[in-house]
Amino acid sequence: MFSPPPIVTLVALSFLAFFQFCILRPQVLYLAHKSQSFASVSSETPPSALNKNTSAIDPLLPDVLRPKIRQVSMRVYNATNETNDALDERCMATHIEYGKRWGYPTHVLREDVRGKGEWMELVFSKPLYMLSLAVAEMAKPTDERAEWLVFFDSDTILLNPNIPWTLFLPPSDFSDIHFLGGRDWGFGSGFNAGVFFVRINEWSVKMLTEVAALPDLRTDVEIDHNAEQTAFKWVLKRVGYREHVLYQPVEWFNGIEYSHNHLPRVQDGDMLIHFCGLKKHKFGAVQRWLDRLERAPHELQIPLEKTSYQANIDAYWTRLMEARDLTQKLDRLHDGNDTTQYLLRAQARLQQIIYDEADKSSFFRAVINQVKSALAAAENPANSTK
């Protein structure tokens, strides 16, 4: 049975991450090739903060804006493959420009903070870096903190900048939701760690700490090649975490170019495309999409009001609210000791769908309707026999 890491371990790891990565303000970078110098300039920095003789910002200057969202990514250079490095920088540039448009500072980690140079170690820089940023925000007064971190992999392209990240955030009725992600291919296979949202609060500090420490503290957990993704899946399924996680349709903000035919193809007007799983075909696919974006941006950058985003997102939260109302009604039936095993199973099934499969709109709707019918029959047994 799982015993969470001692609180001393959690605090010590968070403290270490903070001082390793946050003692100086995390740099918000404009892009440049590794052989060039690049500016640490953010959309939140006033012109007066810049030294004309350097490209740096005074790290002691306070924030002048309170961004709701901070974008986060990592790009550790591969000296053996400069072509891929150049493509990744072009991909990253789409996110940098997008962040400047919407006022989302973009933090890019460019060093292997695990220090071992191995893939299975390197990828855990992702939760560590996010942890450092979350702790840095939590160290600020409440009214000065950002609210969310949005992570994106470096092999993603921001196709349609007319779609703000805030569009996907939970409404006030869902203030207990602290993590939003999209599914990987395959039914019920868990989320894809290429793009996801983490609310900045005590919950996320603990969650990111456990993800980052999992390989060292739980050697019994099998970690596959998608190491940090496996760790996220393992932690987020645990009681105390899963209740605060929701999955949204992957095509909304993490459209995958290669999806084993399980996911919709990326369409004009979609926000983002991710090139995971392509292997030897990746170079050509990334080049093709970047060229198209630069050649004919008007084809991809459709205004928000002309897309189906708002209608689909409103329907998503409406389904979830309806499902929550149903579970509360079923709870009241249990309190009155007037229920059946069938209703208990229906409630358990509905709760499982909320946790694990809220992104599957038709399936979710069908389950809601089944539970509503069962509940109506239980509340009006005479009608159910007619």
mmCIF file of C-alpha atoms in Angstrom:
data_model
loop_
_atom_site.group_PDB
_atom_site.id
_atom_site.type_symbol
_atom_site.label_atom_id
_atom_site.label_comp_id
_atom_site.label_asym_id
_atom_site.label_seq_id
_atom_site.Cartn_x
_atom_site.Cartn_y
_atom_site.Cartn_z
ATOM 1 C CA MET A 1 0.000 0.000 0.000
ATOM 2 C CA PHE A 2 1.355 3.428 -0.931
ATOM 3 C CA SER A 3 2.662 5.701 1.808
ATOM 4 C CA PRO A 4 3.295 9.255 0.590
ATOM 5 C CA PRO A 5 6.796 10.653 1.071
ATOM 6 C CA PRO A 6 7.346 12.135 4.555
ATOM 7 C CA ILE A 7 6.538 15.790 4.759
ATOM 8 C CA VAL A 8 10.184 16.484 5.567
ATOM 9 C CA THR A 9 11.171 14.963 2.230
ATOM 10 C CA LEU A 10 8.583 17.020 0.375
ATOM 11 C CA VAL A 11 9.593 20.261 2.022
ATOM 12 C CA ALA A 12 13.280 19.565 1.552
ATOM 13 C CA LEU A 13 12.856 18.746 -2.134
ATOM 14 C CA SER A 14 10.725 21.834 -2.733
ATOM 15 C CA PHE A 15 13.265 23.961 -0.850
ATOM 16 C CA LEU A 16 16.113 22.520 -2.902
ATOM 17 C CA ALA A 17 14.248 23.058 -6.192
ATOM 18 C CA PHE A 18 13.479 26.637 -5.229
ATOM 19 C CA PHE A 19 17.076 27.538 -4.460
ATOM 20 C CA GLN A 20 18.466 25.684 -7.443
ATOM 21 C CA PHE A 21 16.150 27.204 -10.005
ATOM 22 C CA CYS A 22 14.466 30.252 -8.452
ATOM 23 C CA ILE A 23 17.024 32.155 -6.399
ATOM 24 C CA LEU A 24 17.320 34.323 -9.485
ATOM 25 C CA ARG A 25 14.141 35.070 -11.363
ATOM 26 C CA PRO A 26 13.515 32.421 -14.036
ATOM 27 C CA GLN A 27 14.554 33.875 -17.352
ATOM 28 C CA VAL A 28 11.881 34.585 -19.891
ATOM 29 C CA LEU A 29 13.625 34.180 -23.191
ATOM 30 C CA TYR A 30 13.350 35.441 -26.676
ATOM 31 C CA LEU A 31 14.613 32.772 -29.029
ATOM 32 C CA ALA A 32 18.023 32.527 -30.626
ATOM 33 C CA HIS A 33 20.328 29.730 -31.734
ATOM 34 C CA LYS A 34 22.631 28.295 -29.095
ATOM 35 C CA SER A 35 25.657 30.021 -30.587
ATOM 36 C CA GLN A 36 23.996 33.426 -30.288
ATOM 37 C CA SER A 37 23.298 35.597 -27.281
ATOM 38 C CA PHE A 38 19.641 36.147 -26.573
ATOM 39 C CA ALA A 39 17.661 38.575 -24.480
ATOM 40 C CA SER A 40 15.962 37.746 -21.207
ATOM 41 C CA VAL A 41 13.105 40.081 -21.990
ATOM 42 C CA SER A 42 9.500 39.476 -21.045
ATOM 43 C CA SER A 43 6.240 41.003 -22.150
ATOM 44 C CA GLU A 44 5.801 42.089 -18.533
ATOM 45 C CA THR A 45 8.996 44.167 -18.425
ATOM 46 C CA PRO A 46 8.773 47.951 -18.840
ATOM 47 C CA PRO A 47 11.191 49.561 -21.323
ATOM 48 C CA SER A 48 12.823 51.484 -18.465
ATOM 49 C CA ALA A 49 13.954 48.186 -16.933
ATOM 50 C CA LEU A 50 16.248 47.400 -19.857
ATOM 51 C CA ASN A 51 19.917 48.285 -19.827
ATOM 52 C CA LYS A 52 20.829 49.547 -23.305
ATOM 53 C CA ASN A 53 24.305 48.061 -23.029
ATOM 54 C CA THR A 54 23.086 44.540 -22.260
ATOM 55 C CA SER A 55 20.101 42.366 -23.045
ATOM 56 C CA ALA A 56 19.399 41.479 -19.425
ATOM 57 C CA ILE A 57 16.673 42.569 -17.043
ATOM 58 C CA ASP A 58 17.516 43.596 -13.522
ATOM 59 C CA PRO A 59 16.536 40.428 -11.595
ATOM 60 C CA LEU A 60 15.579 42.476 -8.543
ATOM 61 C CA LEU A 61 12.886 44.499 -10.294
ATOM 62 C CA PRO A 62 9.370 43.562 -9.185
ATOM 63 C CA ASP A 63 6.763 42.331 -11.651
ATOM 64 C CA VAL A 64 4.811 45.202 -13.169
ATOM 65 C CA LEU A 65 1.936 43.005 -14.250
ATOM 66 C CA ARG A 66 0.217 40.032 -12.740
ATOM 67 C CA PRO A 67 -0.235 37.599 -15.629
ATOM 68 C CA LYS A 68 -2.985 35.045 -15.149
ATOM 69 C CA ILE A 69 -0.923 32.458 -17.015
ATOM 70 C CA ARG A 70 2.773 31.740 -17.407
ATOM 71 C CA GLN A 71 3.861 29.567 -20.310
ATOM 72 C CA VAL A 72 6.545 26.976 -19.574
ATOM 73 C CA SER A 73 8.711 24.841 -21.831
ATOM 74 C CA MET A 74 12.156 23.271 -21.968
ATOM 75 C CA ARG A 75 14.647 23.044 -24.798
ATOM 76 C CA VAL A 76 17.981 21.428 -24.004
ATOM 77 C CA TYR A 77 20.145 21.523 -27.119
ATOM 78 C CA ASN A 78 21.299 18.373 -28.893
ATOM 79 C CA ALA A 79 24.792 18.968 -30.240
ATOM 80 C CA THR A 80 24.466 15.991 -32.589
ATOM 81 C CA ASN A 81 21.359 17.228 -34.384
ATOM 82 C CA GLU A 82 21.456 20.921 -35.186
ATOM 83 C CA THR A 83 18.733 20.578 -37.830
ATOM 84 C CA ASN A 84 16.199 19.472 -35.232
ATOM 85 C CA ASP A 85 17.425 22.209 -32.892
ATOM 86 C CA ALA A 86 16.729 24.844 -35.546
ATOM 87 C CA LEU A 87 13.252 23.441 -36.194
ATOM 88 C CA ASP A 88 12.452 23.359 -32.486
ATOM 89 C CA GLU A 89 13.495 27.001 -32.198
ATOM 90 C CA ARG A 90 11.106 27.907 -35.015
ATOM 91 C CA CYS A 91 8.385 25.996 -33.195
ATOM 92 C CA MET A 92 9.235 27.781 -29.951
ATOM 93 C CA ALA A 93 9.039 31.152 -31.686
ATOM 94 C CA THR A 94 5.346 30.592 -32.413
ATOM 95 C CA HIS A 95 4.697 30.273 -28.666
ATOM 96 C CA ILE A 96 6.867 33.249 -27.755
ATOM 97 C CA GLU A 97 4.978 35.515 -30.138
ATOM 98 C CA TYR A 98 1.666 34.136 -28.921
ATOM 99 C CA GLY A 99 2.647 34.826 -25.308
ATOM 100 C CA LYS A 100 3.605 38.400 -26.152
ATOM 101 C CA ARG A 101 0.224 38.911 -27.812
ATOM 102 C CA TRP A 102 -1.793 37.704 -24.801
ATOM 103 C CA GLY A 103 0.544 38.839 -22.021
ATOM 104 C CA TYR A 104 1.690 35.353 -21.023
ATOM 105 C CA PRO A 105 5.369 35.373 -19.967
ATOM 106 C CA THR A 106 7.214 32.397 -21.437
ATOM 107 C CA HIS A 107 9.774 30.513 -19.349
ATOM 108 C CA VAL A 108 12.131 28.220 -21.269
ATOM 109 C CA LEU A 109 14.485 25.882 -19.438
ATOM 110 C CA ARG A 110 17.659 25.373 -21.485
ATOM 111 C CA GLU A 111 19.829 23.362 -19.119
ATOM 112 C CA ASP A 112 19.735 19.747 -17.965
ATOM 113 C CA VAL A 113 19.066 20.391 -14.285
ATOM 114 C CA ARG A 114 19.320 16.686 -13.433
ATOM 115 C CA GLY A 115 22.878 16.867 -14.733
ATOM 116 C CA LYS A 116 23.189 13.364 -16.170
ATOM 117 C CA GLY A 117 22.613 13.930 -19.860
ATOM 118 C CA GLU A 118 20.384 10.867 -20.191
ATOM 119 C CA TRP A 119 16.868 10.988 -21.629
ATOM 120 C CA MET A 120 15.253 9.168 -18.689
ATOM 121 C CA GLU A 121 16.793 11.748 -16.351
ATOM 122 C CA LEU A 122 16.476 14.790 -18.585
ATOM 123 C CA VAL A 123 12.688 14.589 -18.921
ATOM 124 C CA PHE A 124 12.268 14.965 -15.159
ATOM 125 C CA SER A 125 13.569 18.498 -15.566
ATOM 126 C CA LYS A 126 10.002 19.244 -16.711
ATOM 127 C CA PRO A 127 8.256 18.763 -13.326
ATOM 128 C CA LEU A 128 11.273 20.179 -11.477
ATOM 129 C CA TYR A 129 11.236 23.378 -13.507
ATOM 130 C CA MET A 130 7.478 23.739 -13.135
ATOM 131 C CA LEU A 131 7.887 23.152 -9.398
ATOM 132 C CA SER A 132 10.452 25.930 -9.208
ATOM 133 C CA LEU A 133 8.107 28.357 -10.962
ATOM 134 C CA ALA A 134 5.131 27.336 -8.814
ATOM 135 C CA VAL A 135 7.160 27.837 -5.616
ATOM 136 C CA ALA A 136 8.412 31.211 -6.850
ATOM 137 C CA GLU A 137 4.815 32.331 -7.415
ATOM 138 C CA MET A 138 3.656 30.947 -4.068
ATOM 139 C CA ALA A 139 6.400 32.958 -2.379
ATOM 140 C CA LYS A 140 4.721 36.157 -3.584
ATOM 141 C CA PRO A 141 1.778 37.856 -1.847
ATOM 142 C CA THR A 142 -1.481 36.248 -2.961
ATOM 143 C CA ASP A 143 -2.636 39.202 -5.024
ATOM 144 C CA GLU A 144 0.627 39.247 -7.010
ATOM 145 C CA ARG A 145 0.710 35.582 -8.037
ATOM 146 C CA ALA A 146 -0.032 34.171 -11.443
ATOM 147 C CA GLU A 147 -2.817 31.597 -11.356
ATOM 148 C CA TRP A 148 -1.791 28.898 -13.842
ATOM 149 C CA LEU A 149 1.220 27.373 -15.519
ATOM 150 C CA VAL A 150 0.740 26.011 -19.041
ATOM 151 C CA PHE A 151 3.430 23.616 -20.194
ATOM 152 C CA PHE A 152 4.094 22.924 -23.888
ATOM 153 C CA ASP A 153 6.695 20.618 -25.428
ATOM 154 C CA SER A 154 9.241 22.144 -27.792
ATOM 155 C CA ASP A 155 7.955 19.985 -30.672
ATOM 156 C CA THR A 156 4.629 21.793 -30.768
ATOM 157 C CA ILE A 157 3.571 24.628 -33.064
ATOM 158 C CA LEU A 158 1.109 27.317 -31.991
ATOM 159 C CA LEU A 159 -0.981 27.415 -35.159
ATOM 160 C CA ASN A 160 -3.850 29.722 -34.240
ATOM 161 C CA PRO A 161 -2.978 32.583 -31.849
ATOM 162 C CA ASN A 162 -6.604 33.747 -31.796
ATOM 163 C CA ILE A 163 -7.373 31.094 -29.151
ATOM 164 C CA PRO A 164 -6.369 32.247 -25.618
ATOM 165 C CA TRP A 165 -5.296 29.706 -22.995
ATOM 166 C CA THR A 166 -7.861 31.191 -20.630
ATOM 167 C CA LEU A 167 -10.640 29.775 -22.796
ATOM 168 C CA PHE A 168 -9.973 26.291 -21.385
ATOM 169 C CA LEU A 169 -9.736 27.178 -17.697
ATOM 170 C CA PRO A 170 -12.382 25.944 -15.238
ATOM 171 C CA PRO A 171 -15.259 28.308 -14.417
ATOM 172 C CA SER A 172 -15.719 29.402 -10.809
ATOM 173 C CA ASP A 173 -18.016 26.443 -10.084
ATOM 174 C CA PHE A 174 -14.991 24.188 -10.619
ATOM 175 C CA SER A 175 -12.475 25.929 -8.376
ATOM 176 C CA ASP A 176 -11.446 22.496 -7.061
ATOM 177 C CA ILE A 177 -9.954 21.550 -10.456
ATOM 178 C CA HIS A 178 -6.205 22.109 -10.422
ATOM 179 C CA PHE A 179 -5.000 20.146 -13.450
ATOM 180 C CA LEU A 180 -6.221 20.038 -17.058
ATOM 181 C CA GLY A 181 -4.770 17.729 -19.688
ATOM 182 C CA GLY A 182 -5.533 15.985 -22.952
ATOM 183 C CA ARG A 183 -5.671 12.261 -23.607
ATOM 184 C CA ASP A 184 -3.015 10.279 -25.376
ATOM 185 C CA TRP A 185 -4.156 8.031 -28.213
ATOM 186 C CA GLY A 186 -5.993 4.893 -27.165
ATOM 187 C CA PHE A 187 -9.192 4.698 -25.133
ATOM 188 C CA GLY A 188 -8.552 5.465 -21.470
ATOM 189 C CA SER A 189 -4.768 5.367 -21.828
ATOM 190 C CA GLY A 190 -4.016 8.460 -19.752
ATOM 191 C CA PHE A 191 -2.986 11.965 -20.632
ATOM 192 C CA ASN A 192 -0.329 13.203 -23.042
ATOM 193 C CA ALA A 193 2.257 15.364 -21.271
ATOM 194 C CA GLY A 194 2.950 17.536 -24.316
ATOM 195 C CA VAL A 195 0.557 20.308 -23.233
ATOM 196 C CA PHE A 196 -1.188 20.649 -19.886
ATOM 197 C CA PHE A 197 -2.348 23.176 -17.283
ATOM 198 C CA VAL A 198 -1.414 23.287 -13.577
ATOM 199 C CA ARG A 199 -3.025 25.685 -11.127
ATOM 200 C CA ILE A 200 -0.526 27.487 -8.894
ATOM 201 C CA ASN A 201 -1.374 26.476 -5.342
ATOM 202 C CA GLU A 202 -0.330 24.173 -2.493
ATOM 203 C CA TRP A 203 -1.810 21.151 -4.282
ATOM 204 C CA SER A 204 0.364 21.646 -7.355
ATOM 205 C CA VAL A 205 3.518 22.127 -5.279
ATOM 206 C CA LYS A 206 2.945 18.759 -3.631
ATOM 207 C CA MET A 207 1.889 17.069 -6.881
ATOM 208 C CA LEU A 208 4.901 18.290 -8.867
ATOM 209 C CA THR A 209 7.207 17.338 -6.012
ATOM 210 C CA GLU A 210 5.903 13.780 -6.003
ATOM 211 C CA VAL A 211 6.152 13.491 -9.784
ATOM 212 C CA ALA A 212 9.742 14.753 -9.804
ATOM 213 C CA ALA A 213 10.761 12.478 -6.929
ATOM 214 C CA LEU A 214 8.917 9.342 -8.065
ATOM 215 C CA PRO A 215 11.866 7.543 -9.763
ATOM 216 C CA ASP A 216 14.009 7.994 -6.655
ATOM 217 C CA LEU A 217 11.415 7.344 -3.959
ATOM 218 C CA ARG A 218 9.363 4.587 -5.622
ATOM 219 C CA THR A 219 11.743 2.251 -7.394
ATOM 220 C CA ASP A 220 8.952 -0.345 -7.513
ATOM 221 C CA VAL A 221 7.017 1.792 -10.036
ATOM 222 C CA GLU A 222 7.887 0.773 -13.580
ATOM 223 C CA ILE A 223 8.954 3.822 -15.610
ATOM 224 C CA ASP A 224 8.848 3.378 -19.385
ATOM 225 C CA HIS A 225 10.439 5.486 -22.151
ATOM 226 C CA ASN A 226 7.812 8.238 -21.672
ATOM 227 C CA ALA A 227 9.256 8.588 -18.206
ATOM 228 C CA GLU A 228 7.857 11.840 -16.855
ATOM 229 C CA GLN A 229 4.495 11.161 -18.526
ATOM 230 C CA THR A 230 4.337 7.799 -16.758
ATOM 231 C CA ALA A 231 5.154 9.504 -13.456
ATOM 232 C CA PHE A 232 2.419 12.105 -13.962
ATOM 233 C CA LYS A 233 -0.107 9.368 -14.773
ATOM 234 C CA TRP A 234 0.850 7.377 -11.688
ATOM 235 C CA VAL A 235 0.611 10.315 -9.288
ATOM 236 C CA LEU A 236 -2.554 11.808 -10.800
ATOM 237 C CA LYS A 237 -4.475 8.535 -10.427
ATOM 238 C CA ARG A 238 -3.986 8.491 -6.660
ATOM 239 C CA VAL A 239 -6.695 9.491 -4.212
ATOM 240 C CA GLY A 240 -6.133 13.088 -3.204
ATOM 241 C CA TYR A 241 -5.032 13.993 -6.715
ATOM 242 C CA ARG A 242 -7.498 12.422 -9.137
ATOM 243 C CA GLU A 243 -10.408 14.387 -7.643
ATOM 244 C CA HIS A 244 -8.773 17.603 -8.862
ATOM 245 C CA VAL A 245 -7.938 16.501 -12.413
ATOM 246 C CA LEU A 246 -10.004 16.819 -15.586
ATOM 247 C CA TYR A 247 -9.284 15.737 -19.142
ATOM 248 C CA GLN A 248 -10.360 17.811 -22.116
ATOM 249 C CA PRO A 249 -10.474 16.764 -25.785
ATOM 250 C CA VAL A 250 -6.872 16.501 -26.923
ATOM 251 C CA GLU A 251 -7.627 18.218 -30.224
ATOM 252 C CA TRP A 252 -8.545 21.446 -28.410
ATOM 253 C CA PHE A 253 -4.992 22.381 -27.429
ATOM 254 C CA ASN A 254 -2.746 19.369 -28.063
ATOM 255 C CA GLY A 255 -3.678 18.086 -31.507
ATOM 256 C CA ILE A 256 -1.391 15.199 -32.407
ATOM 257 C CA GLU A 257 -0.151 14.816 -35.967
ATOM 258 C CA TYR A 258 0.221 11.045 -35.643
ATOM 259 C CA SER A 259 -2.610 9.485 -33.657
ATOM 260 C CA HIS A 260 -2.976 5.856 -34.744
ATOM 261 C CA ASN A 261 -6.348 6.880 -36.208
ATOM 262 C CA HIS A 262 -7.803 7.199 -32.694
ATOM 263 C CA LEU A 263 -7.899 10.996 -32.650
ATOM 264 C CA PRO A 264 -9.286 13.642 -35.010
ATOM 265 C CA ARG A 265 -6.908 15.072 -37.572
ATOM 266 C CA VAL A 266 -5.644 18.594 -36.955
ATOM 267 C CA GLN A 267 -7.928 21.020 -38.774
ATOM 268 C CA ASP A 268 -7.520 24.605 -39.965
ATOM 269 C CA GLY A 269 -8.377 26.832 -37.019
ATOM 270 C CA ASP A 270 -7.097 24.384 -34.396
ATOM 271 C CA MET A 271 -4.873 25.979 -31.799
ATOM 272 C CA LEU A 272 -1.853 23.708 -31.762
ATOM 273 C CA ILE A 273 -0.176 20.684 -33.308
ATOM 274 C CA HIS A 274 2.141 18.242 -31.512
ATOM 275 C CA PHE A 275 4.597 15.978 -33.335
ATOM 276 C CA CYS A 276 5.077 13.205 -30.779
ATOM 277 C CA GLY A 277 5.425 9.626 -31.985
ATOM 278 C CA LEU A 278 6.549 10.465 -35.524
ATOM 279 C CA LYS A 279 10.145 9.191 -35.181
ATOM 280 C CA LYS A 280 11.896 9.382 -38.586
ATOM 281 C CA HIS A 281 8.914 11.196 -40.158
ATOM 282 C CA LYS A 282 9.025 14.050 -37.648
ATOM 283 C CA PHE A 283 11.457 16.311 -39.489
ATOM 284 C CA GLY A 284 9.363 16.436 -42.669
ATOM 285 C CA ALA A 285 6.077 16.939 -40.814
ATOM 286 C CA VAL A 286 7.394 19.807 -38.685
ATOM 287 C CA GLN A 287 8.977 21.465 -41.720
ATOM 288 C CA ARG A 288 5.763 21.143 -43.720
ATOM 289 C CA TRP A 289 3.558 22.730 -41.042
ATOM 290 C CA LEU A 290 6.020 25.543 -40.278
ATOM 291 C CA ASP A 291 6.321 26.365 -43.957
ATOM 292 C CA ARG A 292 2.566 26.455 -44.355
ATOM 293 C CA LEU A 293 2.117 28.640 -41.264
ATOM 294 C CA GLU A 294 4.699 31.102 -42.536
ATOM 295 C CA ARG A 295 3.467 31.017 -46.142
ATOM 296 C CA ALA A 296 -0.310 31.238 -45.563
ATOM 297 C CA PRO A 297 -1.071 32.072 -41.918
ATOM 298 C CA HIS A 298 -4.590 33.252 -42.815
ATOM 299 C CA GLU A 299 -5.557 29.650 -43.634
ATOM 300 C CA LEU A 300 -4.804 28.483 -40.101
ATOM 301 C CA GLN A 301 -5.394 31.568 -37.970
ATOM 302 C CA ILE A 302 -9.187 31.591 -37.992
ATOM 303 C CA PRO A 303 -10.892 34.066 -35.609
ATOM 304 C CA LEU A 304 -12.226 32.484 -32.423
ATOM 305 C CA GLU A 305 -15.843 33.364 -33.193
ATOM 306 C CA LYS A 306 -15.635 31.439 -36.466
ATOM 307 C CA THR A 307 -14.449 28.258 -34.764
ATOM 308 C CA SER A 308 -16.413 25.727 -32.712
ATOM 309 C CA TYR A 309 -14.248 26.241 -29.625
ATOM 310 C CA GLN A 310 -16.630 28.297 -27.512
ATOM 311 C CA ALA A 311 -19.674 26.119 -28.173
ATOM 312 C CA ASN A 312 -17.757 22.903 -27.487
ATOM 313 C CA ILE A 313 -16.192 24.255 -24.309
ATOM 314 C CA ASP A 314 -19.533 25.528 -22.989
ATOM 315 C CA ALA A 315 -21.065 22.102 -23.677
ATOM 316 C CA TYR A 316 -18.163 20.403 -21.880
ATOM 317 C CA TRP A 317 -18.660 22.341 -18.647
ATOM 318 C CA THR A 318 -22.454 21.972 -18.898
ATOM 319 C CA ARG A 319 -22.074 18.163 -19.040
ATOM 320 C CA LEU A 320 -19.768 18.207 -16.054
ATOM 321 C CA MET A 321 -22.132 20.387 -14.037
ATOM 322 C CA GLU A 322 -25.019 18.064 -14.877
ATOM 323 C CA ALA A 323 -22.946 15.043 -13.847
ATOM 324 C CA ARG A 324 -22.014 16.672 -10.545
ATOM 325 C CA ASP A 325 -25.651 17.492 -9.829
ATOM 326 C CA LEU A 326 -26.564 13.864 -10.461
ATOM 327 C CA THR A 327 -23.909 12.557 -8.087
ATOM 328 C CA GLN A 328 -25.186 14.935 -5.400
ATOM 329 C CA LYS A 329 -28.755 13.681 -5.888
ATOM 330 C CA LEU A 330 -27.530 10.119 -5.586
ATOM 331 C CA ASP A 331 -25.681 11.057 -2.396
ATOM 332 C CA ARG A 332 -28.921 12.380 -0.933
ATOM 333 C CA LEU A 333 -30.644 9.107 -1.771
ATOM 334 C CA HIS A 334 -27.914 7.250 0.093
ATOM 335 C CA ASP A 335 -28.342 9.565 3.070
ATOM 336 C CA GLY A 336 -32.009 8.601 3.118
ATOM 337 C CA ASN A 337 -31.063 4.934 2.895
ATOM 338 C CA ASP A 338 -33.357 4.600 -0.133
ATOM 339 C CA THR A 339 -31.216 3.251 -2.912
ATOM 340 C CA THR A 340 -30.387 0.098 -4.800
ATOM 341 C CA GLN A 341 -27.197 -1.629 -5.801
ATOM 342 C CA TYR A 342 -27.917 -0.563 -9.372
ATOM 343 C CA LEU A 343 -27.911 3.100 -8.400
ATOM 344 C CA LEU A 344 -24.739 2.641 -6.383
ATOM 345 C CA ARG A 345 -23.057 1.155 -9.435
ATOM 346 C CA ALA A 346 -24.435 3.963 -11.607
ATOM 347 C CA GLN A 347 -23.018 6.575 -9.253
ATOM 348 C CA ALA A 348 -19.623 4.880 -9.173
ATOM 349 C CA ARG A 349 -19.605 4.655 -12.951
ATOM 350 C CA LEU A 350 -20.528 8.322 -13.348
ATOM 351 C CA GLN A 351 -17.810 9.392 -10.928
ATOM 352 C CA GLN A 352 -15.274 7.295 -12.798
ATOM 353 C CA ILE A 353 -16.309 8.951 -16.084
ATOM 354 C CA ILE A 354 -15.870 12.410 -14.535
ATOM 355 C CA TYR A 355 -12.374 11.496 -13.358
ATOM 356 C CA ASP A 356 -11.147 9.649 -16.408
ATOM 357 C CA GLU A 357 -13.232 10.276 -19.522
ATOM 358 C CA ALA A 358 -14.840 13.714 -19.392
ATOM 359 C CA ASP A 359 -13.207 14.444 -22.749
ATOM 360 C CA LYS A 360 -15.341 11.885 -24.603
ATOM 361 C CA SER A 361 -18.435 14.000 -25.226
ATOM 362 C CA SER A 362 -20.830 11.466 -26.794
ATOM 363 C CA PHE A 363 -19.878 8.692 -24.396
ATOM 364 C CA PHE A 364 -20.129 11.009 -21.379
ATOM 365 C CA ARG A 365 -23.551 12.231 -22.499
ATOM 366 C CA ALA A 366 -24.789 8.648 -22.904
ATOM 367 C CA VAL A 367 -23.699 7.732 -19.375
ATOM 368 C CA ILE A 368 -25.360 10.869 -17.947
ATOM 369 C CA ASN A 369 -28.620 9.957 -19.681
ATOM 370 C CA GLN A 370 -28.444 6.392 -18.366
ATOM 371 C CA VAL A 371 -27.951 7.598 -14.802
ATOM 372 C CA LYS A 372 -30.759 10.143 -15.159
ATOM 373 C CA SER A 373 -33.114 7.394 -16.303
ATOM 374 C CA ALA A 374 -32.087 5.149 -13.426
ATOM 375 C CA LEU A 375 -32.531 7.979 -10.933
ATOM 376 C CA ALA A 376 -35.948 8.897 -12.317
ATOM 377 C CA ALA A 377 -37.035 5.282 -12.036
ATOM 378 C CA ALA A 378 -35.851 5.114 -8.425
ATOM 379 C CA GLU A 379 -37.635 8.358 -7.508
ATOM 380 C CA ASN A 380 -40.866 7.308 -9.284
ATOM 381 C CA PRO A 381 -41.039 3.510 -9.065
ATOM 382 C CA ALA A 382 -44.721 3.440 -10.084
ATOM 383 C CA ASN A 383 -43.968 5.140 -13.401
ATOM 384 C CA SER A 384 -41.097 2.776 -14.155
ATOM 385 C CA THR A 385 -43.459 -0.224 -14.191
ATOM 386 C CA LYS A 386 -45.946 1.231 -16.625
#
